[in-house]
Amino acid sequence: MEILMRETPQEVAQQAADIIGGYVREGSTLGLATGATPLGTYRELIRRHREEELSFAQTQMFLLDEYIGLPYDHPQSYHATIRREFTSHIDVHDEHVHAPAGMAEDVIRATADYERDIEAAGGIDLQILGVGTNGHIGFNEPGSSLNSLTRIKTLHPQTVADNARFFESQEHVPAQVITQGLGTIQRARHLLLLATGKHKAEAVKRLVEGPLAASCPASILQWHRHATVLVDAEAATLLHDAAYYRYVEAHKPSWQRY
Ligand code: F6R
């Protein structure tokens, strides 16, 4: 696991866009997170696309998760959110932007179909992740099986409270979601977790330096062969070994890719 620390959220977005851009140039398949954290990164990627530095025409994209029961055109569905915030501003083909079918009549079947779609695309090369204040990734809440596949989950009350800011009120946040499982996420070839702000410091400490445990689903990054944790100064405040992580990056061989 590589820990990269940057001073500000803007520097995190720049570094993340550098890493993602390398994959986009190779026509790789990306896994996308929604939520507030990657928005700066998406804006930076849009800017690079407009400057003609990056084309997404060969890229497939798979969302991590989706609310159950929100119509696709609901502004808070992840299907609509990712188009509004990111993909409608770049040259990715719309049919290459995949999301779990939260409105399917047979939601259970839709979860299996999603696994199959990811596999049929050759798997995910780079999975972008955010982390919940309770340590969730995707919507794998604490207690999620470490080897789970795409499935239905009930949101933790803390996640409902955290996400209420995007809805009229807490009561409007759907209780259930479809999410890629922790096993699904671990199949991605490279995991890139972004975290910014003081409110993420505890989760970052637990995922990087705590035990590998279902009580902190993001700790599965410790088990992955190629995981990068990219944080700003505020999110890094509780890291015990911060000086060592800086030393490692300062001594990174020039041939080693981020
Ligand atoms: C969203 C997702 C979630 C978020 C997490 C952090 O697709 O998978 O795990 O990444 O809840 O959300 P923000 O970035 O809004 O703090």
Coordinates of C-alpha atoms and ligand atoms in Angstrom, one line a residue:
M1 CA 0.0 0.0 0.0
E2 CA 1.4 3.4 -1.0
I3 CA 0.4 6.5 1.1
L4 CA 0.7 9.8 -0.7
M5 CA 0.2 13.0 1.2
R6 CA -0.5 16.3 -0.3
E7 CA -1.2 19.7 1.4
T8 CA -4.6 20.6 -0.1
P9 CA -7.6 18.9 -1.8
Q10 CA -6.5 20.7 -5.0
E11 CA -3.1 19.0 -4.9
V12 CA -4.9 15.7 -4.2
A13 CA -7.1 16.2 -7.3
Q14 CA -4.0 17.0 -9.5
Q15 CA -2.1 13.9 -8.4
A16 CA -5.2 11.7 -8.8
A17 CA -5.8 13.1 -12.3
D18 CA -2.1 12.3 -13.1
I19 CA -2.6 8.7 -12.0
I20 CA -6.0 8.3 -13.7
G21 CA -4.8 10.0 -16.9
G22 CA -2.1 7.4 -17.3
Y23 CA -4.8 4.7 -17.4
V24 CA -7.1 6.6 -19.7
R25 CA -4.2 7.0 -22.2
E26 CA -4.0 3.2 -22.3
G27 CA -7.7 2.8 -22.9
S28 CA -8.2 1.1 -19.5
T29 CA -11.4 0.4 -17.7
L30 CA -12.1 2.7 -14.7
G31 CA -14.2 2.2 -11.6
L32 CA -15.8 5.4 -10.5
A33 CA -16.9 6.6 -7.1
T34 CA -19.6 9.3 -6.6
G35 CA -19.9 11.6 -3.5
A36 CA -18.1 14.8 -2.8
T37 CA -14.5 13.6 -2.6
P38 CA -13.7 12.9 -6.3
L39 CA -15.4 16.0 -7.6
G40 CA -12.2 18.0 -7.7
T41 CA -10.5 15.2 -9.5
Y42 CA -13.3 14.9 -12.1
R43 CA -13.2 18.7 -12.7
E44 CA -9.4 18.4 -13.3
L45 CA -10.0 15.5 -15.7
I46 CA -12.6 17.5 -17.6
R47 CA -10.2 20.4 -17.8
R48 CA -7.5 18.2 -19.2
H49 CA -10.0 16.8 -21.7
R50 CA -10.9 20.3 -22.8
E51 CA -7.2 21.2 -23.2
E52 CA -7.1 18.1 -25.5
E53 CA -4.6 16.3 -23.2
L54 CA -7.0 13.4 -22.6
S55 CA -9.6 11.5 -24.6
F56 CA -11.9 9.0 -22.9
A57 CA -13.3 7.6 -26.2
Q58 CA -11.7 4.2 -25.5
T59 CA -12.6 4.1 -21.8
Q60 CA -15.3 2.0 -20.1
M61 CA -16.5 3.1 -16.7
F62 CA -18.3 1.2 -13.9
L63 CA -19.9 2.9 -10.9
L64 CA -19.4 1.5 -7.5
D65 CA -23.0 1.7 -6.3
E66 CA -26.5 3.0 -6.8
Y67 CA -29.5 3.7 -4.7
I68 CA -32.4 1.3 -5.0
G69 CA -35.7 2.9 -6.0
L70 CA -34.5 6.3 -7.3
P71 CA -35.5 6.8 -10.9
Y72 CA -32.4 7.2 -13.1
D73 CA -33.3 10.8 -13.9
H74 CA -33.6 11.6 -10.1
P75 CA -30.8 14.2 -9.5
Q76 CA -29.4 12.2 -6.6
S77 CA -29.3 8.8 -8.4
Y78 CA -25.7 8.0 -9.1
H79 CA -26.6 7.3 -12.7
A80 CA -27.6 11.0 -13.0
T81 CA -24.9 12.4 -10.7
I82 CA -22.0 10.9 -12.6
R83 CA -23.3 12.2 -15.9
R84 CA -24.0 15.7 -14.4
E85 CA -20.6 16.0 -12.6
F86 CA -18.3 14.2 -15.0
T87 CA -19.1 12.0 -18.0
S88 CA -21.4 14.4 -19.9
H89 CA -18.4 16.8 -20.0
I90 CA -16.0 14.4 -21.6
D91 CA -15.9 12.2 -24.8
V92 CA -16.7 8.8 -23.1
H93 CA -19.5 7.0 -25.0
D94 CA -22.6 7.1 -22.8
E95 CA -23.2 3.4 -23.3
H96 CA -19.7 2.8 -21.8
V97 CA -20.8 4.4 -18.5
H98 CA -22.3 1.5 -16.4
A99 CA -24.2 1.7 -13.1
P100 CA -26.0 -1.0 -11.1
A101 CA -29.7 -1.1 -12.0
G102 CA -31.3 0.3 -8.9
M103 CA -34.6 0.5 -10.7
A104 CA -34.6 -3.1 -12.1
E105 CA -37.8 -5.2 -11.5
D106 CA -35.5 -8.0 -10.4
V107 CA -32.9 -6.3 -8.3
I108 CA -31.2 -9.5 -7.2
R109 CA -30.7 -10.5 -10.8
A110 CA -29.4 -7.0 -11.6
T111 CA -26.6 -7.5 -9.0
A112 CA -25.4 -10.7 -10.8
D113 CA -25.7 -9.0 -14.2
Y114 CA -23.5 -6.2 -13.0
E115 CA -20.7 -8.7 -11.9
R116 CA -21.0 -10.3 -15.4
D117 CA -20.8 -6.9 -17.1
I118 CA -17.6 -6.0 -15.3
E119 CA -16.1 -9.4 -16.1
A120 CA -17.2 -9.1 -19.8
A121 CA -15.4 -5.8 -20.0
G122 CA -12.2 -7.5 -18.9
G123 CA -12.4 -6.3 -15.3
I124 CA -11.6 -2.9 -13.8
D125 CA -8.0 -1.6 -14.2
L126 CA -8.2 1.3 -11.8
Q127 CA -10.9 1.7 -9.1
I128 CA -11.3 5.1 -7.7
L129 CA -12.7 5.0 -4.1
G130 CA -13.8 7.5 -1.4
V131 CA -14.2 6.4 2.2
G132 CA -17.2 7.0 4.5
T133 CA -16.6 8.4 8.0
N134 CA -17.4 4.9 9.3
G135 CA -14.8 3.3 7.0
H136 CA -17.2 2.1 4.3
I137 CA -16.1 1.9 0.6
G138 CA -18.7 1.6 -2.1
F139 CA -21.7 1.1 0.2
N140 CA -20.0 -1.8 2.0
E141 CA -20.9 -0.8 5.6
P142 CA -19.0 -2.1 8.6
G143 CA -19.5 -5.8 9.0
S144 CA -19.6 -6.4 5.2
S145 CA -18.1 -9.7 4.2
L146 CA -14.5 -9.2 3.0
N147 CA -15.1 -11.3 0.0
S148 CA -18.6 -10.1 -0.9
L149 CA -19.8 -9.6 -4.5
T150 CA -22.2 -7.0 -5.9
R151 CA -25.4 -7.2 -3.8
I152 CA -28.1 -5.3 -2.0
K153 CA -27.1 -3.5 1.3
T154 CA -29.0 -1.5 3.9
L155 CA -27.3 1.8 4.6
H156 CA -25.9 2.4 8.1
P157 CA -27.8 5.3 9.9
Q158 CA -24.5 7.2 9.9
T159 CA -24.3 7.0 6.1
V160 CA -27.9 8.1 5.8
A161 CA -27.1 11.1 8.0
D162 CA -23.9 11.9 6.1
N163 CA -25.7 11.7 2.7
A164 CA -28.8 13.6 3.8
R165 CA -27.0 16.8 2.7
F166 CA -27.7 15.8 -0.9
F167 CA -31.5 15.2 -0.3
E168 CA -34.4 17.3 1.0
S169 CA -34.1 15.6 4.3
Q170 CA -32.8 12.4 5.9
E171 CA -36.2 10.7 5.3
H172 CA -35.6 11.0 1.5
V173 CA -32.4 9.0 1.5
P174 CA -33.2 5.5 0.2
A175 CA -32.5 2.9 2.9
Q176 CA -31.1 0.4 0.4
V177 CA -28.5 0.3 -2.3
I178 CA -26.8 -2.0 -4.8
T179 CA -23.0 -1.9 -4.3
Q180 CA -20.0 -3.7 -5.7
G181 CA -18.8 -6.0 -3.0
L182 CA -15.5 -5.9 -1.2
G183 CA -14.5 -9.0 -3.2
T184 CA -15.5 -7.2 -6.4
I185 CA -13.5 -4.2 -5.5
Q186 CA -10.5 -6.3 -4.7
R187 CA -10.5 -7.8 -8.2
A188 CA -9.7 -4.4 -9.7
R189 CA -6.0 -4.3 -10.6
H190 CA -5.2 -1.0 -8.9
L191 CA -7.2 0.7 -6.1
L192 CA -6.9 4.5 -5.6
L193 CA -8.6 5.8 -2.5
L194 CA -9.0 9.5 -2.0
A195 CA -9.7 11.3 1.3
T196 CA -9.8 15.0 2.1
G197 CA -10.8 17.0 5.2
K198 CA -10.5 16.6 9.0
H199 CA -13.8 14.6 9.1
K200 CA -12.0 11.7 7.3
A201 CA -8.9 11.6 9.5
E202 CA -10.2 8.9 11.8
A203 CA -11.3 6.6 8.9
V204 CA -7.9 7.2 7.2
K205 CA -6.1 6.2 10.3
R206 CA -8.2 3.0 10.7
L207 CA -7.9 1.9 7.1
V208 CA -4.1 2.5 6.9
E209 CA -2.9 1.6 10.4
G210 CA -5.7 -0.3 12.0
P211 CA -6.3 -4.0 11.7
L212 CA -7.7 -5.6 8.5
A213 CA -11.2 -6.1 9.7
A214 CA -14.8 -6.1 8.5
S215 CA -15.5 -3.3 11.0
C216 CA -13.5 -1.0 8.7
P217 CA -14.2 -2.2 5.2
A218 CA -11.7 0.2 3.7
S219 CA -8.9 -1.8 5.5
I220 CA -9.1 -4.3 2.6
L221 CA -6.7 -2.0 0.8
Q222 CA -4.0 -3.5 3.1
W223 CA -4.7 -6.9 1.5
H224 CA -4.5 -5.6 -2.1
R225 CA -1.4 -6.0 -4.3
H226 CA -1.6 -2.4 -5.7
A227 CA -3.4 0.1 -3.5
T228 CA -2.7 3.8 -3.3
V229 CA -4.1 6.0 -0.5
L230 CA -4.0 9.7 -1.5
V231 CA -4.9 12.2 1.2
D232 CA -4.7 15.9 2.0
A233 CA -3.0 17.2 5.2
E234 CA -6.2 17.4 7.2
A235 CA -7.2 13.8 6.4
A236 CA -3.6 12.7 7.3
T237 CA -3.5 14.3 10.7
L238 CA -3.9 11.1 12.7
L239 CA -1.4 9.0 10.8
H240 CA 1.2 7.7 13.1
D241 CA 3.8 6.9 10.5
A242 CA 3.3 10.0 8.3
A243 CA 7.1 10.8 8.3
Y244 CA 7.9 7.3 7.0
Y245 CA 5.3 7.6 4.2
R246 CA 6.8 10.9 3.1
Y247 CA 10.3 9.3 3.2
V248 CA 9.1 6.5 1.0
E249 CA 7.7 8.8 -1.6
A250 CA 10.9 11.0 -1.5
H251 CA 12.9 7.9 -2.3
K252 CA 10.6 6.4 -4.9
P253 CA 12.6 5.1 -7.8
S254 CA 12.0 7.0 -11.0
W255 CA 11.0 3.8 -12.9
Q256 CA 8.3 3.0 -10.4
R257 CA 4.8 4.1 -11.5
Y258 CA 2.3 5.7 -9.1
Ligands
F6R1 C1 -20.0 6.6 -3.5 C2 -19.3 5.7 -2.6 C3 -19.1 6.1 -1.1 C4 -18.4 7.4 -0.9 C5 -18.2 7.7 0.5 C6 -17.6 9.1 0.8 O1 -20.0 6.1 -4.8 O2 -18.9 4.7 -3.0 O3 -18.3 5.1 -0.5 O4 -17.1 7.4 -1.6 O5 -19.4 7.7 1.2 O6 -18.4 10.1 0.4 P1 -18.0 11.6 0.2 O7 -16.9 11.6 -0.8 O8 -19.2 12.3 -0.2 O9 -17.4 11.9 1.6

